[in-house]
Amino acid sequence: MSIYLPHFSWLAATAIALSGITTTVAAAELKVLSIGDGDTIRVTGPGGVNKTTVRLACIDAPEISQAPYGNDARQALQGELAIGAEVSLRTKATDRYGRTVAEVMVGTTNINQSMVATGVAFVYWQYIEGCDRETYTRLKNEARLKSLGIWAVPGGIQRPWNYRKSRKAGSGAN
């Protein structure tokens, strides 16, 4: 006996994505609503429902306040993902803020890897699990050798995770 559930495919995909199991959600089902910063986007499902914040997995872009690099990362991501673009997600987890952590795909292009390859984001080694470590390493090394973006500064800029930590420590001292 089969049961007809017209919204089952979207509900099932959402449940799987949010469960932390690596999965890919079909491109036709997700569209870019907005770009938050260099490693965060907002997507929506069919009919504009089920809005989800997505944190790009395995990378960490400079914070907006890390001028000019944070804004450069945001602009680069905007260049990769037009508002309304169809995307698919390779979901890795849900973070402590309730965001879906995923590699974002436009067709066969891995946007997370593109951000590293163009030198606007770091590989987030602490959270590389579930991503292709060899590819991310190669892309980072190529960007560094070409002195692209964050690598134009000798040694690169302050890593975003250290920047956030120093700002948090500074705010607690006041």
mmCIF file with all atom_site columns, C-alpha atoms in Angstrom:
data_model
loop_
_atom_site.group_PDB
_atom_site.id
_atom_site.type_symbol
_atom_site.label_atom_id
_atom_site.label_alt_id
_atom_site.label_comp_id
_atom_site.label_asym_id
_atom_site.label_entity_id
_atom_site.label_seq_id
_atom_site.pdbx_PDB_ins_code
_atom_site.Cartn_x
_atom_site.Cartn_y
_atom_site.Cartn_z
_atom_site.occupancy
_atom_site.B_iso_or_equiv
_atom_site.pdbx_formal_charge
_atom_site.auth_seq_id
_atom_site.auth_comp_id
_atom_site.auth_asym_id
_atom_site.auth_atom_id
_atom_site.pdbx_PDB_model_num
ATOM 1   C CA . MET A 1 1   ? 0.000  0.000  0.000   1.00 0.00 ? 1   MET A CA 1
ATOM 2   C CA . SER A 1 2   ? 1.440  3.370  -0.966  1.00 0.00 ? 2   SER A CA 1
ATOM 3   C CA . ILE A 1 3   ? 0.618  6.711  0.567   1.00 0.00 ? 3   ILE A CA 1
ATOM 4   C CA . TYR A 1 4   ? 0.660  9.887  -1.529  1.00 0.00 ? 4   TYR A CA 1
ATOM 5   C CA . LEU A 1 5   ? 2.443  12.723 0.259   1.00 0.00 ? 5   LEU A CA 1
ATOM 6   C CA . PRO A 1 6   ? 2.814  15.668 -2.156  1.00 0.00 ? 6   PRO A CA 1
ATOM 7   C CA . HIS A 1 7   ? 5.476  17.455 -0.094  1.00 0.00 ? 7   HIS A CA 1
ATOM 8   C CA . PHE A 1 8   ? 7.325  14.362 1.024   1.00 0.00 ? 8   PHE A CA 1
ATOM 9   C CA . SER A 1 9   ? 10.424 14.879 -1.145  1.00 0.00 ? 9   SER A CA 1
ATOM 10  C CA . TRP A 1 10  ? 11.107 18.381 0.248   1.00 0.00 ? 10  TRP A CA 1
ATOM 11  C CA . LEU A 1 11  ? 10.326 17.325 3.811   1.00 0.00 ? 11  LEU A CA 1
ATOM 12  C CA . ALA A 1 12  ? 12.509 14.244 3.522   1.00 0.00 ? 12  ALA A CA 1
ATOM 13  C CA . ALA A 1 13  ? 15.394 16.195 2.005   1.00 0.00 ? 13  ALA A CA 1
ATOM 14  C CA . THR A 1 14  ? 15.144 18.815 4.745   1.00 0.00 ? 14  THR A CA 1
ATOM 15  C CA . ALA A 1 15  ? 15.016 16.178 7.486   1.00 0.00 ? 15  ALA A CA 1
ATOM 16  C CA . ILE A 1 16  ? 18.060 14.405 6.084   1.00 0.00 ? 16  ILE A CA 1
ATOM 17  C CA . ALA A 1 17  ? 19.968 17.678 5.621   1.00 0.00 ? 17  ALA A CA 1
ATOM 18  C CA . LEU A 1 18  ? 19.300 18.740 9.169   1.00 0.00 ? 18  LEU A CA 1
ATOM 19  C CA . SER A 1 19  ? 20.157 15.359 10.629  1.00 0.00 ? 19  SER A CA 1
ATOM 20  C CA . GLY A 1 20  ? 23.869 15.829 9.934   1.00 0.00 ? 20  GLY A CA 1
ATOM 21  C CA . ILE A 1 21  ? 24.004 13.031 7.380   1.00 0.00 ? 21  ILE A CA 1
ATOM 22  C CA . THR A 1 22  ? 25.948 13.982 4.264   1.00 0.00 ? 22  THR A CA 1
ATOM 23  C CA . THR A 1 23  ? 23.472 14.321 1.420   1.00 0.00 ? 23  THR A CA 1
ATOM 24  C CA . THR A 1 24  ? 22.892 16.378 -1.696  1.00 0.00 ? 24  THR A CA 1
ATOM 25  C CA . VAL A 1 25  ? 19.645 18.293 -2.147  1.00 0.00 ? 25  VAL A CA 1
ATOM 26  C CA . ALA A 1 26  ? 18.573 18.688 -5.777  1.00 0.00 ? 26  ALA A CA 1
ATOM 27  C CA . ALA A 1 27  ? 19.471 22.027 -7.383  1.00 0.00 ? 27  ALA A CA 1
ATOM 28  C CA . ALA A 1 28  ? 15.949 22.715 -8.612  1.00 0.00 ? 28  ALA A CA 1
ATOM 29  C CA . GLU A 1 29  ? 14.756 22.667 -5.027  1.00 0.00 ? 29  GLU A CA 1
ATOM 30  C CA . LEU A 1 30  ? 16.997 25.402 -3.586  1.00 0.00 ? 30  LEU A CA 1
ATOM 31  C CA . LYS A 1 31  ? 17.506 29.020 -4.644  1.00 0.00 ? 31  LYS A CA 1
ATOM 32  C CA . VAL A 1 32  ? 19.838 31.651 -3.220  1.00 0.00 ? 32  VAL A CA 1
ATOM 33  C CA . LEU A 1 33  ? 17.966 34.351 -1.284  1.00 0.00 ? 33  LEU A CA 1
ATOM 34  C CA . SER A 1 34  ? 20.907 36.351 0.056   1.00 0.00 ? 34  SER A CA 1
ATOM 35  C CA . ILE A 1 35  ? 24.623 36.414 0.792   1.00 0.00 ? 35  ILE A CA 1
ATOM 36  C CA . GLY A 1 36  ? 25.464 37.157 4.425   1.00 0.00 ? 36  GLY A CA 1
ATOM 37  C CA . ASP A 1 37  ? 29.246 37.336 4.337   1.00 0.00 ? 37  ASP A CA 1
ATOM 38  C CA . GLY A 1 38  ? 32.020 35.359 2.676   1.00 0.00 ? 38  GLY A CA 1
ATOM 39  C CA . ASP A 1 39  ? 30.913 32.005 4.062   1.00 0.00 ? 39  ASP A CA 1
ATOM 40  C CA . THR A 1 40  ? 27.193 32.298 4.813   1.00 0.00 ? 40  THR A CA 1
ATOM 41  C CA . ILE A 1 41  ? 24.180 32.309 2.495   1.00 0.00 ? 41  ILE A CA 1
ATOM 42  C CA . ARG A 1 42  ? 20.429 31.985 2.821   1.00 0.00 ? 42  ARG A CA 1
ATOM 43  C CA . VAL A 1 43  ? 18.469 29.625 0.559   1.00 0.00 ? 43  VAL A CA 1
ATOM 44  C CA . THR A 1 44  ? 14.835 28.756 0.078   1.00 0.00 ? 44  THR A CA 1
ATOM 45  C CA . GLY A 1 45  ? 12.940 25.721 -1.103  1.00 0.00 ? 45  GLY A CA 1
ATOM 46  C CA . PRO A 1 46  ? 10.109 25.474 -3.632  1.00 0.00 ? 46  PRO A CA 1
ATOM 47  C CA . GLY A 1 47  ? 7.626  28.329 -3.503  1.00 0.00 ? 47  GLY A CA 1
ATOM 48  C CA . GLY A 1 48  ? 9.850  30.379 -1.225  1.00 0.00 ? 48  GLY A CA 1
ATOM 49  C CA . VAL A 1 49  ? 9.199  28.224 1.829   1.00 0.00 ? 49  VAL A CA 1
ATOM 50  C CA . ASN A 1 50  ? 11.658 26.555 4.203   1.00 0.00 ? 50  ASN A CA 1
ATOM 51  C CA . LYS A 1 51  ? 14.239 29.333 4.305   1.00 0.00 ? 51  LYS A CA 1
ATOM 52  C CA . THR A 1 52  ? 17.564 28.023 5.556   1.00 0.00 ? 52  THR A CA 1
ATOM 53  C CA . THR A 1 53  ? 20.826 29.671 6.541   1.00 0.00 ? 53  THR A CA 1
ATOM 54  C CA . VAL A 1 54  ? 23.812 27.785 5.144   1.00 0.00 ? 54  VAL A CA 1
ATOM 55  C CA . ARG A 1 55  ? 27.347 28.049 6.530   1.00 0.00 ? 55  ARG A CA 1
ATOM 56  C CA . LEU A 1 56  ? 29.844 27.006 3.841   1.00 0.00 ? 56  LEU A CA 1
ATOM 57  C CA . ALA A 1 57  ? 31.606 23.882 5.105   1.00 0.00 ? 57  ALA A CA 1
ATOM 58  C CA . CYS A 1 58  ? 35.366 23.428 5.367   1.00 0.00 ? 58  CYS A CA 1
ATOM 59  C CA . ILE A 1 59  ? 36.215 27.091 4.750   1.00 0.00 ? 59  ILE A CA 1
ATOM 60  C CA . ASP A 1 60  ? 36.412 30.235 6.860   1.00 0.00 ? 60  ASP A CA 1
ATOM 61  C CA . ALA A 1 61  ? 36.278 33.644 5.202   1.00 0.00 ? 61  ALA A CA 1
ATOM 62  C CA . PRO A 1 62  ? 37.571 36.806 6.864   1.00 0.00 ? 62  PRO A CA 1
ATOM 63  C CA . GLU A 1 63  ? 35.016 38.651 8.978   1.00 0.00 ? 63  GLU A CA 1
ATOM 64  C CA . ILE A 1 64  ? 33.433 41.739 7.396   1.00 0.00 ? 64  ILE A CA 1
ATOM 65  C CA . SER A 1 65  ? 35.248 43.855 10.012  1.00 0.00 ? 65  SER A CA 1
ATOM 66  C CA . GLN A 1 66  ? 38.602 42.484 8.769   1.00 0.00 ? 66  GLN A CA 1
ATOM 67  C CA . ALA A 1 67  ? 38.763 45.247 6.160   1.00 0.00 ? 67  ALA A CA 1
ATOM 68  C CA . PRO A 1 68  ? 39.156 44.989 3.261   1.00 0.00 ? 68  PRO A CA 1
ATOM 69  C CA . TYR A 1 69  ? 39.335 41.181 3.156   1.00 0.00 ? 69  TYR A CA 1
ATOM 70  C CA . GLY A 1 70  ? 35.935 40.413 4.693   1.00 0.00 ? 70  GLY A CA 1
ATOM 71  C CA . ASN A 1 71  ? 34.140 42.593 2.174   1.00 0.00 ? 71  ASN A CA 1
ATOM 72  C CA . ASP A 1 72  ? 36.277 41.128 -0.634  1.00 0.00 ? 72  ASP A CA 1
ATOM 73  C CA . ALA A 1 73  ? 35.148 37.624 0.406   1.00 0.00 ? 73  ALA A CA 1
ATOM 74  C CA . ARG A 1 74  ? 31.490 38.689 0.490   1.00 0.00 ? 74  ARG A CA 1
ATOM 75  C CA . GLN A 1 75  ? 31.774 40.282 -2.955  1.00 0.00 ? 75  GLN A CA 1
ATOM 76  C CA . ALA A 1 76  ? 33.496 37.164 -4.315  1.00 0.00 ? 76  ALA A CA 1
ATOM 77  C CA . LEU A 1 77  ? 30.671 34.977 -2.995  1.00 0.00 ? 77  LEU A CA 1
ATOM 78  C CA . GLN A 1 78  ? 28.110 37.356 -4.507  1.00 0.00 ? 78  GLN A CA 1
ATOM 79  C CA . GLY A 1 79  ? 29.954 36.963 -7.811  1.00 0.00 ? 79  GLY A CA 1
ATOM 80  C CA . GLU A 1 80  ? 29.742 33.172 -7.548  1.00 0.00 ? 80  GLU A CA 1
ATOM 81  C CA . LEU A 1 81  ? 26.102 33.021 -6.412  1.00 0.00 ? 81  LEU A CA 1
ATOM 82  C CA . ALA A 1 82  ? 23.575 35.355 -7.970  1.00 0.00 ? 82  ALA A CA 1
ATOM 83  C CA . ILE A 1 83  ? 20.363 35.934 -6.026  1.00 0.00 ? 83  ILE A CA 1
ATOM 84  C CA . GLY A 1 84  ? 17.889 33.385 -7.367  1.00 0.00 ? 84  GLY A CA 1
ATOM 85  C CA . ALA A 1 85  ? 20.607 30.993 -8.539  1.00 0.00 ? 85  ALA A CA 1
ATOM 86  C CA . GLU A 1 86  ? 19.747 27.327 -8.204  1.00 0.00 ? 86  GLU A CA 1
ATOM 87  C CA . VAL A 1 87  ? 22.110 25.457 -5.900  1.00 0.00 ? 87  VAL A CA 1
ATOM 88  C CA . SER A 1 88  ? 22.508 22.055 -4.367  1.00 0.00 ? 88  SER A CA 1
ATOM 89  C CA . LEU A 1 89  ? 23.989 21.294 -0.975  1.00 0.00 ? 89  LEU A CA 1
ATOM 90  C CA . ARG A 1 90  ? 26.366 18.590 0.191   1.00 0.00 ? 90  ARG A CA 1
ATOM 91  C CA . THR A 1 91  ? 25.272 18.793 3.805   1.00 0.00 ? 91  THR A CA 1
ATOM 92  C CA . LYS A 1 92  ? 27.816 17.953 6.503   1.00 0.00 ? 92  LYS A CA 1
ATOM 93  C CA . ALA A 1 93  ? 26.170 19.000 9.784   1.00 0.00 ? 93  ALA A CA 1
ATOM 94  C CA . THR A 1 94  ? 24.092 21.534 11.652  1.00 0.00 ? 94  THR A CA 1
ATOM 95  C CA . ASP A 1 95  ? 26.160 23.978 13.694  1.00 0.00 ? 95  ASP A CA 1
ATOM 96  C CA . ARG A 1 96  ? 25.499 25.324 17.184  1.00 0.00 ? 96  ARG A CA 1
ATOM 97  C CA . TYR A 1 97  ? 23.635 28.290 15.686  1.00 0.00 ? 97  TYR A CA 1
ATOM 98  C CA . GLY A 1 98  ? 21.227 26.005 13.810  1.00 0.00 ? 98  GLY A CA 1
ATOM 99  C CA . ARG A 1 99  ? 22.767 26.684 10.398  1.00 0.00 ? 99  ARG A CA 1
ATOM 100 C CA . THR A 1 100 ? 23.102 23.928 7.826   1.00 0.00 ? 100 THR A CA 1
ATOM 101 C CA . VAL A 1 101 ? 26.825 23.374 7.199   1.00 0.00 ? 101 VAL A CA 1
ATOM 102 C CA . ALA A 1 102 ? 27.343 22.335 3.587   1.00 0.00 ? 102 ALA A CA 1
ATOM 103 C CA . GLU A 1 103 ? 29.382 22.495 0.450   1.00 0.00 ? 103 GLU A CA 1
ATOM 104 C CA . VAL A 1 104 ? 27.396 24.601 -2.024  1.00 0.00 ? 104 VAL A CA 1
ATOM 105 C CA . MET A 1 105 ? 27.247 23.430 -5.608  1.00 0.00 ? 105 MET A CA 1
ATOM 106 C CA . VAL A 1 106 ? 26.204 25.276 -8.768  1.00 0.00 ? 106 VAL A CA 1
ATOM 107 C CA . GLY A 1 107 ? 26.045 22.519 -11.327 1.00 0.00 ? 107 GLY A CA 1
ATOM 108 C CA . THR A 1 108 ? 29.384 20.746 -10.932 1.00 0.00 ? 108 THR A CA 1
ATOM 109 C CA . THR A 1 109 ? 31.166 23.785 -9.446  1.00 0.00 ? 109 THR A CA 1
ATOM 110 C CA . ASN A 1 110 ? 31.995 23.550 -5.757  1.00 0.00 ? 110 ASN A CA 1
ATOM 111 C CA . ILE A 1 111 ? 31.631 27.144 -4.512  1.00 0.00 ? 111 ILE A CA 1
ATOM 112 C CA . ASN A 1 112 ? 33.496 26.439 -1.253  1.00 0.00 ? 112 ASN A CA 1
ATOM 113 C CA . GLN A 1 113 ? 36.520 25.242 -3.209  1.00 0.00 ? 113 GLN A CA 1
ATOM 114 C CA . SER A 1 114 ? 36.267 28.251 -5.546  1.00 0.00 ? 114 SER A CA 1
ATOM 115 C CA . MET A 1 115 ? 36.495 30.586 -2.558  1.00 0.00 ? 115 MET A CA 1
ATOM 116 C CA . VAL A 1 116 ? 39.745 28.915 -1.453  1.00 0.00 ? 116 VAL A CA 1
ATOM 117 C CA . ALA A 1 117 ? 41.134 28.763 -5.012  1.00 0.00 ? 117 ALA A CA 1
ATOM 118 C CA . THR A 1 118 ? 40.665 32.514 -5.513  1.00 0.00 ? 118 THR A CA 1
ATOM 119 C CA . GLY A 1 119 ? 42.300 33.379 -2.194  1.00 0.00 ? 119 GLY A CA 1
ATOM 120 C CA . VAL A 1 120 ? 39.275 34.905 -0.483  1.00 0.00 ? 120 VAL A CA 1
ATOM 121 C CA . ALA A 1 121 ? 38.799 32.180 2.144   1.00 0.00 ? 121 ALA A CA 1
ATOM 122 C CA . PHE A 1 122 ? 40.950 29.925 4.297   1.00 0.00 ? 122 PHE A CA 1
ATOM 123 C CA . VAL A 1 123 ? 40.592 26.179 4.604   1.00 0.00 ? 123 VAL A CA 1
ATOM 124 C CA . TYR A 1 124 ? 39.009 25.641 8.024   1.00 0.00 ? 124 TYR A CA 1
ATOM 125 C CA . TRP A 1 125 ? 41.245 22.743 9.097   1.00 0.00 ? 125 TRP A CA 1
ATOM 126 C CA . GLN A 1 126 ? 39.451 22.275 12.414  1.00 0.00 ? 126 GLN A CA 1
ATOM 127 C CA . TYR A 1 127 ? 36.273 21.435 10.462  1.00 0.00 ? 127 TYR A CA 1
ATOM 128 C CA . ILE A 1 128 ? 37.637 19.763 7.319   1.00 0.00 ? 128 ILE A CA 1
ATOM 129 C CA . GLU A 1 129 ? 36.102 16.367 8.096   1.00 0.00 ? 129 GLU A CA 1
ATOM 130 C CA . GLY A 1 130 ? 33.761 15.209 5.369   1.00 0.00 ? 130 GLY A CA 1
ATOM 131 C CA . CYS A 1 131 ? 35.413 17.372 2.706   1.00 0.00 ? 131 CYS A CA 1
ATOM 132 C CA . ASP A 1 132 ? 38.100 16.472 0.177   1.00 0.00 ? 132 ASP A CA 1
ATOM 133 C CA . ARG A 1 133 ? 41.197 17.407 2.220   1.00 0.00 ? 133 ARG A CA 1
ATOM 134 C CA . GLU A 1 134 ? 43.589 16.829 -0.693  1.00 0.00 ? 134 GLU A CA 1
ATOM 135 C CA . THR A 1 135 ? 41.700 19.140 -3.048  1.00 0.00 ? 135 THR A CA 1
ATOM 136 C CA . TYR A 1 136 ? 41.350 21.895 -0.442  1.00 0.00 ? 136 TYR A CA 1
ATOM 137 C CA . THR A 1 137 ? 45.072 21.613 0.363   1.00 0.00 ? 137 THR A CA 1
ATOM 138 C CA . ARG A 1 138 ? 46.036 21.845 -3.307  1.00 0.00 ? 138 ARG A CA 1
ATOM 139 C CA . LEU A 1 139 ? 43.754 24.837 -3.927  1.00 0.00 ? 139 LEU A CA 1
ATOM 140 C CA . LYS A 1 140 ? 45.083 26.660 -0.864  1.00 0.00 ? 140 LYS A CA 1
ATOM 141 C CA . ASN A 1 141 ? 48.686 26.031 -1.892  1.00 0.00 ? 141 ASN A CA 1
ATOM 142 C CA . GLU A 1 142 ? 48.047 27.239 -5.454  1.00 0.00 ? 142 GLU A CA 1
ATOM 143 C CA . ALA A 1 143 ? 46.367 30.454 -4.211  1.00 0.00 ? 143 ALA A CA 1
ATOM 144 C CA . ARG A 1 144 ? 49.216 31.055 -1.750  1.00 0.00 ? 144 ARG A CA 1
ATOM 145 C CA . LEU A 1 145 ? 51.901 30.512 -4.413  1.00 0.00 ? 145 LEU A CA 1
ATOM 146 C CA . LYS A 1 146 ? 50.097 32.946 -6.738  1.00 0.00 ? 146 LYS A CA 1
ATOM 147 C CA . SER A 1 147 ? 49.723 35.493 -3.872  1.00 0.00 ? 147 SER A CA 1
ATOM 148 C CA . LEU A 1 148 ? 45.972 35.727 -4.439  1.00 0.00 ? 148 LEU A CA 1
ATOM 149 C CA . GLY A 1 149 ? 43.715 37.695 -2.086  1.00 0.00 ? 149 GLY A CA 1
ATOM 150 C CA . ILE A 1 150 ? 44.516 36.915 1.538   1.00 0.00 ? 150 ILE A CA 1
ATOM 151 C CA . TRP A 1 151 ? 47.845 35.479 0.419   1.00 0.00 ? 151 TRP A CA 1
ATOM 152 C CA . ALA A 1 152 ? 48.974 38.803 -1.103  1.00 0.00 ? 152 ALA A CA 1
ATOM 153 C CA . VAL A 1 153 ? 50.038 39.759 2.428   1.00 0.00 ? 153 VAL A CA 1
ATOM 154 C CA . PRO A 1 154 ? 53.219 37.842 3.374   1.00 0.00 ? 154 PRO A CA 1
ATOM 155 C CA . GLY A 1 155 ? 52.060 34.995 5.626   1.00 0.00 ? 155 GLY A CA 1
ATOM 156 C CA . GLY A 1 156 ? 48.437 35.853 4.906   1.00 0.00 ? 156 GLY A CA 1
ATOM 157 C CA . ILE A 1 157 ? 46.165 37.886 7.145   1.00 0.00 ? 157 ILE A CA 1
ATOM 158 C CA . GLN A 1 158 ? 45.049 37.043 10.665  1.00 0.00 ? 158 GLN A CA 1
ATOM 159 C CA . ARG A 1 159 ? 43.002 33.882 10.468  1.00 0.00 ? 159 ARG A CA 1
ATOM 160 C CA . PRO A 1 160 ? 39.283 34.535 11.023  1.00 0.00 ? 160 PRO A CA 1
ATOM 161 C CA . TRP A 1 161 ? 39.084 32.027 13.898  1.00 0.00 ? 161 TRP A CA 1
ATOM 162 C CA . ASN A 1 162 ? 41.916 33.865 15.695  1.00 0.00 ? 162 ASN A CA 1
ATOM 163 C CA . TYR A 1 163 ? 40.338 37.233 14.889  1.00 0.00 ? 163 TYR A CA 1
ATOM 164 C CA . ARG A 1 164 ? 36.989 36.173 16.400  1.00 0.00 ? 164 ARG A CA 1
ATOM 165 C CA . LYS A 1 165 ? 38.752 34.748 19.458  1.00 0.00 ? 165 LYS A CA 1
ATOM 166 C CA . SER A 1 166 ? 40.738 37.960 20.052  1.00 0.00 ? 166 SER A CA 1
ATOM 167 C CA . ARG A 1 167 ? 37.602 40.118 19.677  1.00 0.00 ? 167 ARG A CA 1
ATOM 168 C CA . LYS A 1 168 ? 35.685 37.890 22.084  1.00 0.00 ? 168 LYS A CA 1
ATOM 169 C CA . ALA A 1 169 ? 38.519 38.046 24.626  1.00 0.00 ? 169 ALA A CA 1
ATOM 170 C CA . GLY A 1 170 ? 38.670 41.831 24.223  1.00 0.00 ? 170 GLY A CA 1
ATOM 171 C CA . SER A 1 171 ? 34.939 42.259 24.761  1.00 0.00 ? 171 SER A CA 1
ATOM 172 C CA . GLY A 1 172 ? 35.068 40.230 27.973  1.00 0.00 ? 172 GLY A CA 1
ATOM 173 C CA . ALA A 1 173 ? 37.755 42.498 29.421  1.00 0.00 ? 173 ALA A CA 1
ATOM 174 C CA . ASN A 1 174 ? 35.556 45.616 29.297  1.00 0.00 ? 174 ASN A CA 1
#
